[in-house]
Amino acid sequence: MVYDIAIIGAGVSGAGIAYELSKYKLDVAIIDKYLTPTQGASKANSGIIHAGYDDAPQLLRGRMVVRGNALYDQWHEEIGFRFKRNGSLVVAFDQEQVKTLHELLENGKNKGIPGLEIWGQEELRKNEPNLNKSAIAALYAPTAGVVCPMEVVNFLFKNAVVNGVTPLMGHEVLGFEKAGDRLTAVVTGKGKIHAKLVINASGVNGDIISAKAGIDKYKIIPRKGEYILLEPHEDYFVQRIIFPTPTKVSKGSLVTHTITGDILLGPTAVNLDDSHRENTFTTKEGLAEVLKKCKHLVPTLSTELTVKTFAGIRAQPNTNDFIIEAYERPENLINVIGIRSPGLTSAPAIAEYVIEIIEKKMGTLEKRPDYNPLKRPHFKVMELAKQDPAWGKALTPHLDSPPLTLLDMTWDFGVQKELYNYTCFTDMGLGIDLASTFQNALISWLKARRLKTEEIIFRHPGSVQVFDETGDDQD
């Protein structure tokens, strides 16, 4: 088969493009070396939908972030992932930083970002009582918000596949076959994938894939960010996303509550060499830096209620901007690489922009009359439990785990052998981070539905998940 379009990468950029393309009469494939989507930077970021006041308007990412922020309402309405515009604060502690706030305010207003204003100490005390009392001002941006990034990507991906996109997961891209000025096939570890047009959205390896396709002028620097996730507590809870005043290198370590109500701290910003493109280990030094910087924002922070620590790798391009472009040679390649922060926010705008590029190459695309979006259902579990005792029965009752009824609904929704990775669908705040007790209980639940252990998809090819119910069933 020859696909109309093959997308390399199932992170938020690739899944977002696949989702939008699934609305058209096209044969599309999405390729990823991992078995499930979200396994790169898309699962290990802050989950922030940025307002867009800081990125310069002459940068592509400066335009994409504002457009993407606005389009999130459309994506939210279409597929129903959780999205809360709780607003953000950029906090200043001295007059030099206050000057920077006014520069950000002016930049944001010039970009048409609504509702921006400078808050003084009185407003800060009233609205964020746990904020450091030394803060003298902050830039308030009401359009900023939070999502679960895994949920966003999983539901983009699921909708794309349900509407005809072919998922080719566990296919590591090794290179390309070419004829003249065209790519004729994507060569993977599981065979060749023929396509008329190839979109490279492969994250931190985007420059490597681009070079194999014939565009060897970009360099991706892997930039590690470490995080700490805490259970919520009134001593350090914040209503909004709390940023320090940014530097030229980074937006800094933030404090925010997540879409499920936990408190997230981080990230760091450490450039790594090429051999560490997948180095997602946390470090004692990195986590100490996160805590120190975040305690400057919220001094009452404590790690006693730590849920987990984690790290992600961001794709920092040598251009310091998103690289979204087509070429004369090869004429059927579109690069979507160097998508660093604010990539999650920009994703809907990136998909829109890529479709514009595609239509310049292929002509106007025809909409599918049978397009049928799947919308994430929303549940108020506590209220449902009062009406129906079944909603009060959890998979692991002594932990904050999903109700069995919700797992059943997830299965019926069509998430079956992949359920182990679709944690945000059933997330009660901690999800898969409930460690081995919950994980083994979920595997047992899946096996009761006649799935074999080896059929239960677990993140990466070659990942090992131990489940020893009888003493003779280990994977």
PDB file of N, CA, C and O in Angstrom, residues 434-466:
ATOM      1  N   LEU A 434       0.629   4.720  41.208  1.00  0.00           N
ATOM      2  CA  LEU A 434       0.291   4.013  42.441  1.00  0.00           C
ATOM      3  C   LEU A 434       1.189   2.809  42.660  1.00  0.00           C
ATOM      4  O   LEU A 434       0.941   1.995  43.539  1.00  0.00           O
ATOM      5  N   ALA A 435       2.201   2.666  41.844  1.00  0.00           N
ATOM      6  CA  ALA A 435       3.255   1.671  42.033  1.00  0.00           C
ATOM      7  C   ALA A 435       2.756   0.253  41.837  1.00  0.00           C
ATOM      8  O   ALA A 435       1.707   0.006  41.254  1.00  0.00           O
ATOM      9  N   SER A 436       3.526  -0.713  42.325  1.00  0.00           N
ATOM     10  CA  SER A 436       3.323  -2.103  41.928  1.00  0.00           C
ATOM     11  C   SER A 436       1.981  -2.666  42.379  1.00  0.00           C
ATOM     12  O   SER A 436       1.404  -3.501  41.683  1.00  0.00           O
ATOM     13  N   THR A 437       1.472  -2.247  43.530  1.00  0.00           N
ATOM     14  CA  THR A 437       0.188  -2.784  43.998  1.00  0.00           C
ATOM     15  C   THR A 437      -0.909  -2.518  42.977  1.00  0.00           C
ATOM     16  O   THR A 437      -1.656  -3.418  42.575  1.00  0.00           O
ATOM     17  N   PHE A 438      -0.999  -1.276  42.528  1.00  0.00           N
ATOM     18  CA  PHE A 438      -2.013  -0.915  41.539  1.00  0.00           C
ATOM     19  C   PHE A 438      -1.697  -1.546  40.183  1.00  0.00           C
ATOM     20  O   PHE A 438      -2.582  -2.077  39.515  1.00  0.00           O
ATOM     21  N   GLN A 439      -0.435  -1.501  39.778  1.00  0.00           N
ATOM     22  CA  GLN A 439      -0.071  -2.019  38.459  1.00  0.00           C
ATOM     23  C   GLN A 439      -0.399  -3.508  38.339  1.00  0.00           C
ATOM     24  O   GLN A 439      -0.967  -3.961  37.341  1.00  0.00           O
ATOM     25  N   ASN A 440      -0.038  -4.261  39.342  1.00  0.00           N
ATOM     26  CA  ASN A 440      -0.316  -5.701  39.292  1.00  0.00           C
ATOM     27  C   ASN A 440      -1.809  -5.984  39.340  1.00  0.00           C
ATOM     28  O   ASN A 440      -2.294  -6.921  38.696  1.00  0.00           O
ATOM     29  N   ALA A 441      -2.554  -5.173  40.106  1.00  0.00           N
ATOM     30  CA  ALA A 441      -4.006  -5.350  40.151  1.00  0.00           C
ATOM     31  C   ALA A 441      -4.625  -5.056  38.786  1.00  0.00           C
ATOM     32  O   ALA A 441      -5.546  -5.754  38.342  1.00  0.00           O
ATOM     33  N   LEU A 442      -4.104  -4.025  38.095  1.00  0.00           N
ATOM     34  CA  LEU A 442      -4.629  -3.697  36.771  1.00  0.00           C
ATOM     35  C   LEU A 442      -4.290  -4.798  35.765  1.00  0.00           C
ATOM     36  O   LEU A 442      -5.134  -5.180  34.944  1.00  0.00           O
ATOM     37  N   ILE A 443      -3.089  -5.356  35.845  1.00  0.00           N
ATOM     38  CA  ILE A 443      -2.732  -6.454  34.946  1.00  0.00           C
ATOM     39  C   ILE A 443      -3.630  -7.656  35.198  1.00  0.00           C
ATOM     40  O   ILE A 443      -4.109  -8.309  34.265  1.00  0.00           O
ATOM     41  N   SER A 444      -3.897  -7.952  36.458  1.00  0.00           N
ATOM     42  CA  SER A 444      -4.793  -9.053  36.794  1.00  0.00           C
ATOM     43  C   SER A 444      -6.183  -8.796  36.228  1.00  0.00           C
ATOM     44  O   SER A 444      -6.837  -9.712  35.695  1.00  0.00           O
ATOM     45  N   TRP A 445      -6.646  -7.567  36.340  1.00  0.00           N
ATOM     46  CA  TRP A 445      -7.967  -7.177  35.810  1.00  0.00           C
ATOM     47  C   TRP A 445      -8.006  -7.370  34.293  1.00  0.00           C
ATOM     48  O   TRP A 445      -8.976  -7.878  33.734  1.00  0.00           O
ATOM     49  N   LEU A 446      -6.932  -6.983  33.608  1.00  0.00           N
ATOM     50  CA  LEU A 446      -6.869  -7.135  32.160  1.00  0.00           C
ATOM     51  C   LEU A 446      -6.820  -8.610  31.762  1.00  0.00           C
ATOM     52  O   LEU A 446      -7.461  -9.040  30.793  1.00  0.00           O
ATOM     53  N   LYS A 447      -6.069  -9.402  32.525  1.00  0.00           N
ATOM     54  CA  LYS A 447      -5.968 -10.828  32.203  1.00  0.00           C
ATOM     55  C   LYS A 447      -7.287 -11.542  32.424  1.00  0.00           C
ATOM     56  O   LYS A 447      -7.596 -12.529  31.743  1.00  0.00           O
ATOM     57  N   ALA A 448      -8.101 -11.039  33.348  1.00  0.00           N
ATOM     58  CA  ALA A 448      -9.426 -11.625  33.565  1.00  0.00           C
ATOM     59  C   ALA A 448     -10.322 -11.430  32.351  1.00  0.00           C
ATOM     60  O   ALA A 448     -11.334 -12.117  32.202  1.00  0.00           O
ATOM     61  N   ARG A 449      -9.945 -10.487  31.493  1.00  0.00           N
ATOM     62  CA  ARG A 449     -10.667 -10.271  30.238  1.00  0.00           C
ATOM     63  C   ARG A 449      -9.991 -11.006  29.079  1.00  0.00           C
ATOM     64  O   ARG A 449     -10.107 -10.612  27.920  1.00  0.00           O
ATOM     65  N   ARG A 450      -9.276 -12.051  29.437  1.00  0.00           N
ATOM     66  CA  ARG A 450      -8.677 -12.984  28.482  1.00  0.00           C
ATOM     67  C   ARG A 450      -7.525 -12.388  27.671  1.00  0.00           C
ATOM     68  O   ARG A 450      -7.239 -12.843  26.557  1.00  0.00           O
ATOM     69  N   LEU A 451      -6.887 -11.362  28.197  1.00  0.00           N
ATOM     70  CA  LEU A 451      -5.647 -10.888  27.583  1.00  0.00           C
ATOM     71  C   LEU A 451      -4.479 -11.650  28.193  1.00  0.00           C
ATOM     72  O   LEU A 451      -4.422 -11.850  29.397  1.00  0.00           O
ATOM     73  N   LYS A 452      -3.536 -12.054  27.350  1.00  0.00           N
ATOM     74  CA  LYS A 452      -2.317 -12.660  27.850  1.00  0.00           C
ATOM     75  C   LYS A 452      -1.361 -11.562  28.318  1.00  0.00           C
ATOM     76  O   LYS A 452      -1.413 -10.431  27.848  1.00  0.00           O
ATOM     77  N   THR A 453      -0.485 -11.906  29.239  1.00  0.00           N
ATOM     78  CA  THR A 453       0.445 -10.923  29.776  1.00  0.00           C
ATOM     79  C   THR A 453       1.221 -10.238  28.663  1.00  0.00           C
ATOM     80  O   THR A 453       1.394  -9.020  28.661  1.00  0.00           O
ATOM     81  N   GLU A 454       1.676 -11.004  27.675  1.00  0.00           N
ATOM     82  CA  GLU A 454       2.491 -10.425  26.612  1.00  0.00           C
ATOM     83  C   GLU A 454       1.682  -9.522  25.677  1.00  0.00           C
ATOM     84  O   GLU A 454       2.243  -8.777  24.882  1.00  0.00           O
ATOM     85  N   GLU A 455       0.344  -9.582  25.764  1.00  0.00           N
ATOM     86  CA  GLU A 455      -0.496  -8.722  24.940  1.00  0.00           C
ATOM     87  C   GLU A 455      -0.715  -7.349  25.558  1.00  0.00           C
ATOM     88  O   GLU A 455      -1.175  -6.433  24.882  1.00  0.00           O
ATOM     89  N   ILE A 456      -0.400  -7.212  26.835  1.00  0.00           N
ATOM     90  CA  ILE A 456      -0.655  -5.962  27.528  1.00  0.00           C
ATOM     91  C   ILE A 456       0.471  -4.994  27.211  1.00  0.00           C
ATOM     92  O   ILE A 456       1.613  -5.177  27.633  1.00  0.00           O
ATOM     93  N   ILE A 457       0.164  -3.968  26.427  1.00  0.00           N
ATOM     94  CA  ILE A 457       1.189  -3.049  25.955  1.00  0.00           C
ATOM     95  C   ILE A 457       1.721  -2.229  27.110  1.00  0.00           C
ATOM     96  O   ILE A 457       0.976  -1.589  27.846  1.00  0.00           O
ATOM     97  N   PHE A 458       3.037  -2.237  27.259  1.00  0.00           N
ATOM     98  CA  PHE A 458       3.662  -1.508  28.361  1.00  0.00           C
ATOM     99  C   PHE A 458       4.768  -0.607  27.818  1.00  0.00           C
ATOM    100  O   PHE A 458       5.910  -0.998  27.707  1.00  0.00           O
ATOM    101  N   ARG A 459       4.384   0.581  27.415  1.00  0.00           N
ATOM    102  CA  ARG A 459       5.311   1.671  27.094  1.00  0.00           C
ATOM    103  C   ARG A 459       6.292   1.358  25.976  1.00  0.00           C
ATOM    104  O   ARG A 459       6.024   1.601  24.819  1.00  0.00           O
ATOM    105  N   HIS A 460       7.449   0.821  26.284  1.00  0.00           N
ATOM    106  CA  HIS A 460       8.524   0.699  25.308  1.00  0.00           C
ATOM    107  C   HIS A 460       8.703  -0.743  24.844  1.00  0.00           C
ATOM    108  O   HIS A 460       8.505  -1.677  25.613  1.00  0.00           O
ATOM    109  N   PRO A 461       9.132  -0.946  23.593  1.00  0.00           N
ATOM    110  CA  PRO A 461       9.500  -2.294  23.173  1.00  0.00           C
ATOM    111  C   PRO A 461      10.596  -2.840  24.083  1.00  0.00           C
ATOM    112  O   PRO A 461      11.581  -2.160  24.372  1.00  0.00           O
ATOM    113  N   GLY A 462      10.411  -4.046  24.565  1.00  0.00           N
ATOM    114  CA  GLY A 462      11.404  -4.644  25.441  1.00  0.00           C
ATOM    115  C   GLY A 462      11.224  -4.312  26.906  1.00  0.00           C
ATOM    116  O   GLY A 462      11.972  -4.808  27.752  1.00  0.00           O
ATOM    117  N   SER A 463      10.234  -3.468  27.236  1.00  0.00           N
ATOM    118  CA  SER A 463       9.982  -3.178  28.644  1.00  0.00           C
ATOM    119  C   SER A 463       9.530  -4.437  29.354  1.00  0.00           C
ATOM    120  O   SER A 463       8.807  -5.260  28.793  1.00  0.00           O
ATOM    121  N   VAL A 464       9.924  -4.579  30.575  1.00  0.00           N
ATOM    122  CA  VAL A 464       9.574  -5.770  31.345  1.00  0.00           C
ATOM    123  C   VAL A 464       8.634  -5.381  32.474  1.00  0.00           C
ATOM    124  O   VAL A 464       8.899  -4.453  33.235  1.00  0.00           O
ATOM    125  N   GLN A 465       7.506  -6.054  32.536  1.00  0.00           N
ATOM    126  CA  GLN A 465       6.562  -5.858  33.632  1.00  0.00           C
ATOM    127  C   GLN A 465       6.372  -7.199  34.324  1.00  0.00           C
ATOM    128  O   GLN A 465       5.961  -8.172  33.696  1.00  0.00           O
ATOM    129  N   VAL A 466       6.696  -7.280  35.591  1.00  0.00           N
ATOM    130  CA  VAL A 466       6.615  -8.533  36.324  1.00  0.00           C
ATOM    131  C   VAL A 466       5.232  -8.681  36.923  1.00  0.00           C
ATOM    132  O   VAL A 466       4.719  -7.778  37.584  1.00  0.00           O
TER     133      VAL A 466
END
